[in-house]
Amino acid sequence: NAGVMQNPRHLVRRRGQEARLRCSPMKGHSHVYWYRQLPEEGLKFMVYLQKENIIDESGMPKERFSAEFPKEGPSILRIQQVVRGDSAAYFCASSPRRMRGQWDTGELFFGEGSRLTVL
Amino acid sequence: AQSVTQPDIHITVSEGASLELRCNYSYGATPYLFWYVQSPGQGLQLLLKYFSGDTLVQGIKGFEAEFKRSQSSFNLRKPSVHWSDAAEYFCAVVRGSQGNLIFGKGTKLSVKP
């Protein structure tokens, strides 16, 4: 089984450009989570998506950031008009089902991340 | 609100020595707790998890963790560290019913020969 695939692994953008980060979850997983890791910081939750639905975007900045998980294809995290402060590693994780009530595994499977550098 | 604190930013141990990484959580009910490891430039790999039952949890690579409700702690231990254990370790707690994890800031482990 292929793991969670993220691309690009490294992305360099100039201020004001757009960044698109893609995530293909593990086979059979329909739930995707995006996290951001700033230098010397832990991972901060950004958004939780199911196919064609945003379930929780409480961690997303109000402006310039958007995410989608279409019926077909990977999940995409889009950052418009990037600024230097957006430089970070962005991690995608997937799980097979939404966790509610009694947990089964609770494990999130992480990709290797996309490292965005804004010049 | 749920939160996780890892008090140690950086720890150095000698190869073969024992290891304990601290994790304290804040959560009203019974928490679901995880330890992940991240090697440089890599994603996160699950070491172990606690949901309920036995408070001593065994994980991969010889790691274990003990859940102590009275101390709100979930410390990670290994009896004998190997050079390949050098990495960053993250403790996490599940947030509500959404399944997203709240992470601590991580503890970077260095192993000296």
PDB file of C-alpha atoms in Angstrom:
ATOM      1  CA  ASN A   1       0.000   0.000   0.000  1.00  0.00           C
ATOM      2  CA  ALA A   2       1.290   3.393  -0.919  1.00  0.00           C
ATOM      3  CA  GLY A   3       1.397   5.823   1.933  1.00  0.00           C
ATOM      4  CA  VAL A   4       0.170   9.376   1.959  1.00  0.00           C
ATOM      5  CA  MET A   5       1.718  11.116  -1.011  1.00  0.00           C
ATOM      6  CA  GLN A   6       2.457  14.804  -0.980  1.00  0.00           C
ATOM      7  CA  ASN A   7       3.869  16.925  -3.748  1.00  0.00           C
ATOM      8  CA  PRO A   8       5.823  18.888  -4.360  1.00  0.00           C
ATOM      9  CA  ARG A   9       8.259  18.013  -1.607  1.00  0.00           C
ATOM     10  CA  HIS A  10       9.889  21.392  -1.941  1.00  0.00           C
ATOM     11  CA  LEU A  11       8.403  24.551  -3.386  1.00  0.00           C
ATOM     12  CA  VAL A  12       9.962  27.979  -3.737  1.00  0.00           C
ATOM     13  CA  ARG A  13       7.784  30.996  -4.390  1.00  0.00           C
ATOM     14  CA  ARG A  14       8.322  34.726  -4.478  1.00  0.00           C
ATOM     15  CA  ARG A  15       6.147  37.002  -2.413  1.00  0.00           C
ATOM     16  CA  GLY A  16       2.781  37.517  -4.046  1.00  0.00           C
ATOM     17  CA  GLN A  17       2.765  34.248  -5.980  1.00  0.00           C
ATOM     18  CA  GLU A  18       0.449  31.330  -5.395  1.00  0.00           C
ATOM     19  CA  ALA A  19       1.398  28.016  -3.846  1.00  0.00           C
ATOM     20  CA  ARG A  20      -0.522  24.793  -4.430  1.00  0.00           C
ATOM     21  CA  LEU A  21       0.232  21.761  -2.343  1.00  0.00           C
ATOM     22  CA  ARG A  22      -1.256  18.399  -3.174  1.00  0.00           C
ATOM     23  CA  CYS A  23      -2.030  15.402  -1.023  1.00  0.00           C
ATOM     24  CA  SER A  24      -3.180  11.957  -2.068  1.00  0.00           C
ATOM     25  CA  PRO A  25      -4.397  10.018   0.968  1.00  0.00           C
ATOM     26  CA  MET A  26      -3.747   6.375   1.544  1.00  0.00           C
ATOM     27  CA  LYS A  27      -5.902   4.003  -0.429  1.00  0.00           C
ATOM     28  CA  GLY A  28      -9.250   3.599   1.267  1.00  0.00           C
ATOM     29  CA  HIS A  29      -8.902   6.760   3.325  1.00  0.00           C
ATOM     30  CA  SER A  30     -11.506   9.428   2.770  1.00  0.00           C
ATOM     31  CA  HIS A  31     -10.515  11.882   5.488  1.00  0.00           C
ATOM     32  CA  VAL A  32      -7.685  14.345   5.120  1.00  0.00           C
ATOM     33  CA  TYR A  33      -6.087  16.702   7.609  1.00  0.00           C
ATOM     34  CA  TRP A  34      -3.630  19.483   6.853  1.00  0.00           C
ATOM     35  CA  TYR A  35      -1.079  20.678   9.388  1.00  0.00           C
ATOM     36  CA  ARG A  36       1.540  23.403   9.285  1.00  0.00           C
ATOM     37  CA  GLN A  37       4.897  23.161  11.021  1.00  0.00           C
ATOM     38  CA  LEU A  38       6.811  26.361  11.566  1.00  0.00           C
ATOM     39  CA  PRO A  39      10.479  26.283  12.568  1.00  0.00           C
ATOM     40  CA  GLU A  40      10.909  25.351  16.228  1.00  0.00           C
ATOM     41  CA  GLU A  41       7.170  24.773  16.547  1.00  0.00           C
ATOM     42  CA  GLY A  42       4.982  21.731  16.721  1.00  0.00           C
ATOM     43  CA  LEU A  43       2.383  20.909  14.143  1.00  0.00           C
ATOM     44  CA  LYS A  44      -0.628  23.192  14.045  1.00  0.00           C
ATOM     45  CA  PHE A  45      -3.927  21.905  12.743  1.00  0.00           C
ATOM     46  CA  MET A  46      -5.258  23.801   9.773  1.00  0.00           C
ATOM     47  CA  VAL A  47      -8.193  21.998   8.194  1.00  0.00           C
ATOM     48  CA  TYR A  48     -10.035  18.685   8.121  1.00  0.00           C
ATOM     49  CA  LEU A  49     -11.770  17.558   4.950  1.00  0.00           C
ATOM     50  CA  GLN A  50     -13.819  14.690   3.656  1.00  0.00           C
ATOM     51  CA  LYS A  51     -14.515  14.138   0.019  1.00  0.00           C
ATOM     52  CA  GLU A  52     -16.204  17.310  -1.269  1.00  0.00           C
ATOM     53  CA  ASN A  53     -16.692  18.655   2.258  1.00  0.00           C
ATOM     54  CA  ILE A  54     -14.782  20.861   4.636  1.00  0.00           C
ATOM     55  CA  ILE A  55     -15.504  19.508   8.102  1.00  0.00           C
ATOM     56  CA  ASP A  56     -13.400  21.806  10.257  1.00  0.00           C
ATOM     57  CA  GLU A  57     -11.365  24.757   9.059  1.00  0.00           C
ATOM     58  CA  SER A  58     -10.889  26.371  12.436  1.00  0.00           C
ATOM     59  CA  GLY A  59      -7.111  26.377  12.043  1.00  0.00           C
ATOM     60  CA  MET A  60      -7.016  28.037   8.639  1.00  0.00           C
ATOM     61  CA  PRO A  61      -5.979  31.678   8.362  1.00  0.00           C
ATOM     62  CA  LYS A  62      -8.981  33.741   7.347  1.00  0.00           C
ATOM     63  CA  GLU A  63      -7.426  35.115   4.211  1.00  0.00           C
ATOM     64  CA  ARG A  64      -5.358  33.712   1.335  1.00  0.00           C
ATOM     65  CA  PHE A  65      -5.637  30.078   2.427  1.00  0.00           C
ATOM     66  CA  SER A  66      -8.112  27.576   1.047  1.00  0.00           C
ATOM     67  CA  ALA A  67      -8.402  23.810   0.855  1.00  0.00           C
ATOM     68  CA  GLU A  68     -10.416  21.336  -1.100  1.00  0.00           C
ATOM     69  CA  PHE A  69     -10.786  17.601  -1.447  1.00  0.00           C
ATOM     70  CA  PRO A  70     -12.698  16.899  -4.637  1.00  0.00           C
ATOM     71  CA  LYS A  71     -14.565  13.742  -5.459  1.00  0.00           C
ATOM     72  CA  GLU A  72     -11.764  12.752  -7.784  1.00  0.00           C
ATOM     73  CA  GLY A  73      -8.140  13.617  -7.321  1.00  0.00           C
ATOM     74  CA  PRO A  74      -5.959  14.793  -4.488  1.00  0.00           C
ATOM     75  CA  SER A  75      -6.659  17.249  -1.735  1.00  0.00           C
ATOM     76  CA  ILE A  76      -5.189  20.665  -2.467  1.00  0.00           C
ATOM     77  CA  LEU A  77      -4.048  23.342  -0.058  1.00  0.00           C
ATOM     78  CA  ARG A  78      -3.851  26.667  -1.837  1.00  0.00           C
ATOM     79  CA  ILE A  79      -2.076  29.735  -0.572  1.00  0.00           C
ATOM     80  CA  GLN A  80      -2.605  32.909  -2.541  1.00  0.00           C
ATOM     81  CA  GLN A  81      -0.283  35.907  -2.504  1.00  0.00           C
ATOM     82  CA  VAL A  82       2.276  34.177  -0.347  1.00  0.00           C
ATOM     83  CA  VAL A  83       4.284  36.110   2.225  1.00  0.00           C
ATOM     84  CA  ARG A  84       7.537  35.202   3.940  1.00  0.00           C
ATOM     85  CA  GLY A  85       5.640  34.125   7.047  1.00  0.00           C
ATOM     86  CA  ASP A  86       4.033  31.319   5.031  1.00  0.00           C
ATOM     87  CA  SER A  87       7.396  29.575   4.796  1.00  0.00           C
ATOM     88  CA  ALA A  88       6.873  26.302   6.614  1.00  0.00           C
ATOM     89  CA  ALA A  89       6.465  22.581   6.193  1.00  0.00           C
ATOM     90  CA  TYR A  90       2.912  21.578   5.359  1.00  0.00           C
ATOM     91  CA  PHE A  91       1.891  18.071   6.284  1.00  0.00           C
ATOM     92  CA  CYS A  92      -1.077  16.117   5.150  1.00  0.00           C
ATOM     93  CA  ALA A  93      -2.488  13.193   7.102  1.00  0.00           C
ATOM     94  CA  SER A  94      -5.267  10.781   6.291  1.00  0.00           C
ATOM     95  CA  SER A  95      -7.490   8.394   8.172  1.00  0.00           C
ATOM     96  CA  PRO A  96      -9.997   5.803   7.034  1.00  0.00           C
ATOM     97  CA  ARG A  97     -13.020   7.197   8.796  1.00  0.00           C
ATOM     98  CA  ARG A  98     -14.249  10.049  10.857  1.00  0.00           C
ATOM     99  CA  MET A  99     -13.602   9.512  14.538  1.00  0.00           C
ATOM    100  CA  ARG A 100     -16.648   9.695  16.710  1.00  0.00           C
ATOM    101  CA  GLY A 101     -17.723   8.063  19.912  1.00  0.00           C
ATOM    102  CA  GLN A 102     -15.798   4.885  20.408  1.00  0.00           C
ATOM    103  CA  TRP A 103     -12.439   5.098  18.735  1.00  0.00           C
ATOM    104  CA  ASP A 104     -11.013   2.296  16.664  1.00  0.00           C
ATOM    105  CA  THR A 105      -7.475   3.279  15.841  1.00  0.00           C
ATOM    106  CA  GLY A 106      -7.339   7.033  16.049  1.00  0.00           C
ATOM    107  CA  GLU A 107      -4.149   6.978  14.067  1.00  0.00           C
ATOM    108  CA  LEU A 108      -3.419   9.577  11.455  1.00  0.00           C
ATOM    109  CA  PHE A 109      -1.067   8.566   8.678  1.00  0.00           C
ATOM    110  CA  PHE A 110       1.237  11.381   7.669  1.00  0.00           C
ATOM    111  CA  GLY A 111       2.884  12.245   4.397  1.00  0.00           C
ATOM    112  CA  GLU A 112       6.462  13.432   4.197  1.00  0.00           C
ATOM    113  CA  GLY A 113       5.427  17.040   3.904  1.00  0.00           C
ATOM    114  CA  SER A 114       5.780  19.879   1.448  1.00  0.00           C
ATOM    115  CA  ARG A 115       8.331  22.477   2.374  1.00  0.00           C
ATOM    116  CA  LEU A 116       7.420  25.929   1.162  1.00  0.00           C
ATOM    117  CA  THR A 117      10.016  28.653   0.994  1.00  0.00           C
ATOM    118  CA  VAL A 118       8.910  32.180   0.194  1.00  0.00           C
ATOM    119  CA  LEU A 119      11.635  34.485  -1.044  1.00  0.00           C
TER     120      LEU A 119
ATOM    121  CA  ALA B   1      -9.399  23.429  25.716  1.00  0.00           C
ATOM    122  CA  GLN B   2      -7.139  20.505  25.060  1.00  0.00           C
ATOM    123  CA  SER B   3      -3.422  21.159  25.078  1.00  0.00           C
ATOM    124  CA  VAL B   4      -0.151  19.303  25.238  1.00  0.00           C
ATOM    125  CA  THR B   5       3.066  20.446  26.859  1.00  0.00           C
ATOM    126  CA  GLN B   6       6.468  18.964  26.232  1.00  0.00           C
ATOM    127  CA  PRO B   7       8.717  20.723  28.744  1.00  0.00           C
ATOM    128  CA  ASP B   8      12.019  19.671  27.209  1.00  0.00           C
ATOM    129  CA  ILE B   9      12.950  21.273  23.913  1.00  0.00           C
ATOM    130  CA  HIS B  10      16.189  19.368  23.459  1.00  0.00           C
ATOM    131  CA  ILE B  11      17.627  16.330  25.210  1.00  0.00           C
ATOM    132  CA  THR B  12      20.988  14.662  24.687  1.00  0.00           C
ATOM    133  CA  VAL B  13      21.645  11.142  25.894  1.00  0.00           C
ATOM    134  CA  SER B  14      24.489   8.709  25.411  1.00  0.00           C
ATOM    135  CA  GLU B  15      23.959   5.672  23.259  1.00  0.00           C
ATOM    136  CA  GLY B  16      22.872   2.802  25.454  1.00  0.00           C
ATOM    137  CA  ALA B  17      21.491   5.050  28.161  1.00  0.00           C
ATOM    138  CA  SER B  18      17.848   5.116  29.156  1.00  0.00           C
ATOM    139  CA  LEU B  19      15.499   7.780  27.905  1.00  0.00           C
ATOM    140  CA  GLU B  20      12.401   9.489  29.220  1.00  0.00           C
ATOM    141  CA  LEU B  21      10.613  12.232  27.303  1.00  0.00           C
ATOM    142  CA  ARG B  22       7.968  14.146  29.199  1.00  0.00           C
ATOM    143  CA  CYS B  23       4.481  14.979  28.041  1.00  0.00           C
ATOM    144  CA  ASN B  24       1.709  16.661  30.010  1.00  0.00           C
ATOM    145  CA  TYR B  25      -1.763  17.100  28.686  1.00  0.00           C
ATOM    146  CA  SER B  26      -4.789  19.143  29.539  1.00  0.00           C
ATOM    147  CA  TYR B  27      -8.106  17.489  28.810  1.00  0.00           C
ATOM    148  CA  GLY B  28     -11.380  17.200  30.675  1.00  0.00           C
ATOM    149  CA  ALA B  29     -12.260  13.610  29.926  1.00  0.00           C
ATOM    150  CA  THR B  30     -10.233  10.493  29.256  1.00  0.00           C
ATOM    151  CA  PRO B  31      -7.700  11.551  26.660  1.00  0.00           C
ATOM    152  CA  TYR B  32      -6.575   9.678  23.603  1.00  0.00           C
ATOM    153  CA  LEU B  33      -2.821  10.147  23.502  1.00  0.00           C
ATOM    154  CA  PHE B  34      -0.155   9.530  20.914  1.00  0.00           C
ATOM    155  CA  TRP B  35       3.575   9.727  20.461  1.00  0.00           C
ATOM    156  CA  TYR B  36       4.953  10.371  16.992  1.00  0.00           C
ATOM    157  CA  VAL B  37       8.562  10.505  15.813  1.00  0.00           C
ATOM    158  CA  GLN B  38       9.878  12.697  13.019  1.00  0.00           C
ATOM    159  CA  SER B  39      13.276  12.143  11.435  1.00  0.00           C
ATOM    160  CA  PRO B  40      14.879  15.150   9.709  1.00  0.00           C
ATOM    161  CA  GLY B  41      13.102  16.027   6.488  1.00  0.00           C
ATOM    162  CA  GLN B  42      10.545  13.296   6.971  1.00  0.00           C
ATOM    163  CA  GLY B  43       6.926  12.949   7.963  1.00  0.00           C
ATOM    164  CA  LEU B  44       5.641  11.674  11.270  1.00  0.00           C
ATOM    165  CA  GLN B  45       5.540   8.043  12.256  1.00  0.00           C
ATOM    166  CA  LEU B  46       3.344   6.722  15.027  1.00  0.00           C
ATOM    167  CA  LEU B  47       5.279   5.162  17.900  1.00  0.00           C
ATOM    168  CA  LEU B  48       2.378   4.265  20.178  1.00  0.00           C
ATOM    169  CA  LYS B  49      -1.061   5.319  21.333  1.00  0.00           C
ATOM    170  CA  TYR B  50      -3.244   5.126  24.412  1.00  0.00           C
ATOM    171  CA  PHE B  51      -7.017   4.907  24.372  1.00  0.00           C
ATOM    172  CA  SER B  52      -7.983   3.001  27.479  1.00  0.00           C
ATOM    173  CA  GLY B  53      -7.106  -0.065  29.501  1.00  0.00           C
ATOM    174  CA  ASP B  54      -3.572  -0.869  30.513  1.00  0.00           C
ATOM    175  CA  THR B  55      -1.804   2.367  31.367  1.00  0.00           C
ATOM    176  CA  LEU B  56       1.556   1.057  30.155  1.00  0.00           C
ATOM    177  CA  VAL B  57       1.575   1.026  26.393  1.00  0.00           C
ATOM    178  CA  GLN B  58       4.135  -0.725  24.230  1.00  0.00           C
ATOM    179  CA  GLY B  59       5.093   0.723  20.890  1.00  0.00           C
ATOM    180  CA  ILE B  60       7.438   0.154  18.014  1.00  0.00           C
ATOM    181  CA  LYS B  61      11.224   0.382  18.135  1.00  0.00           C
ATOM    182  CA  GLY B  62      11.320  -0.610  21.792  1.00  0.00           C
ATOM    183  CA  PHE B  63       9.460   2.437  23.073  1.00  0.00           C
ATOM    184  CA  GLU B  64       6.827   2.447  25.783  1.00  0.00           C
ATOM    185  CA  ALA B  65       4.743   5.109  27.482  1.00  0.00           C
ATOM    186  CA  GLU B  66       2.843   5.245  30.717  1.00  0.00           C
ATOM    187  CA  PHE B  67      -0.424   7.101  31.176  1.00  0.00           C
ATOM    188  CA  LYS B  68      -0.738   8.656  34.627  1.00  0.00           C
ATOM    189  CA  ARG B  69      -4.070  10.351  35.113  1.00  0.00           C
ATOM    190  CA  SER B  70      -3.134  11.785  38.511  1.00  0.00           C
ATOM    191  CA  GLN B  71      -0.194  13.596  36.950  1.00  0.00           C
ATOM    192  CA  SER B  72      -1.815  14.311  33.570  1.00  0.00           C
ATOM    193  CA  SER B  73       1.241  12.797  31.994  1.00  0.00           C
ATOM    194  CA  PHE B  74       2.084  10.400  29.196  1.00  0.00           C
ATOM    195  CA  ASN B  75       5.866  10.074  29.285  1.00  0.00           C
ATOM    196  CA  LEU B  76       7.749   8.155  26.637  1.00  0.00           C
ATOM    197  CA  ARG B  77      10.522   5.796  27.682  1.00  0.00           C
ATOM    198  CA  LYS B  78      13.138   3.553  26.189  1.00  0.00           C
ATOM    199  CA  PRO B  79      15.557   1.479  28.282  1.00  0.00           C
ATOM    200  CA  SER B  80      18.496   1.705  25.890  1.00  0.00           C
ATOM    201  CA  VAL B  81      18.807   4.371  23.230  1.00  0.00           C
ATOM    202  CA  HIS B  82      20.320   3.674  19.814  1.00  0.00           C
ATOM    203  CA  TRP B  83      21.984   6.271  17.598  1.00  0.00           C
ATOM    204  CA  SER B  84      19.150   5.828  15.101  1.00  0.00           C
ATOM    205  CA  ASP B  85      16.679   7.142  17.683  1.00  0.00           C
ATOM    206  CA  ALA B  86      17.990  10.668  17.141  1.00  0.00           C
ATOM    207  CA  ALA B  87      14.930  12.535  15.904  1.00  0.00           C
ATOM    208  CA  GLU B  88      12.191  14.833  17.088  1.00  0.00           C
ATOM    209  CA  TYR B  89       9.412  13.385  19.200  1.00  0.00           C
ATOM    210  CA  PHE B  90       5.904  14.762  19.403  1.00  0.00           C
ATOM    211  CA  CYS B  91       3.213  14.019  21.921  1.00  0.00           C
ATOM    212  CA  ALA B  92      -0.370  14.579  20.787  1.00  0.00           C
ATOM    213  CA  VAL B  93      -3.917  14.419  22.089  1.00  0.00           C
ATOM    214  CA  VAL B  94      -7.065  14.038  20.061  1.00  0.00           C
ATOM    215  CA  ARG B  95      -9.336  17.035  19.887  1.00  0.00           C
ATOM    216  CA  GLY B  96     -12.969  16.219  20.480  1.00  0.00           C
ATOM    217  CA  SER B  97     -14.724  13.994  17.996  1.00  0.00           C
ATOM    218  CA  GLN B  98     -13.150  15.464  14.880  1.00  0.00           C
ATOM    219  CA  GLY B  99     -10.091  13.299  15.028  1.00  0.00           C
ATOM    220  CA  ASN B 100      -7.560  16.041  14.484  1.00  0.00           C
ATOM    221  CA  LEU B 101      -4.585  15.942  16.789  1.00  0.00           C
ATOM    222  CA  ILE B 102      -3.210  18.676  19.005  1.00  0.00           C
ATOM    223  CA  PHE B 103       0.556  18.418  19.143  1.00  0.00           C
ATOM    224  CA  GLY B 104       3.127  19.516  21.642  1.00  0.00           C
ATOM    225  CA  LYS B 105       6.060  21.560  20.381  1.00  0.00           C
ATOM    226  CA  GLY B 106       8.264  18.529  20.275  1.00  0.00           C
ATOM    227  CA  THR B 107      11.427  17.321  21.961  1.00  0.00           C
ATOM    228  CA  LYS B 108      14.534  16.983  19.861  1.00  0.00           C
ATOM    229  CA  LEU B 109      16.632  13.999  20.870  1.00  0.00           C
ATOM    230  CA  SER B 110      20.354  13.895  20.193  1.00  0.00           C
ATOM    231  CA  VAL B 111      22.335  10.719  20.824  1.00  0.00           C
ATOM    232  CA  LYS B 112      26.042  10.907  21.532  1.00  0.00           C
ATOM    233  CA  PRO B 113      28.392   7.963  21.029  1.00  0.00           C
TER     234      PRO B 113
END
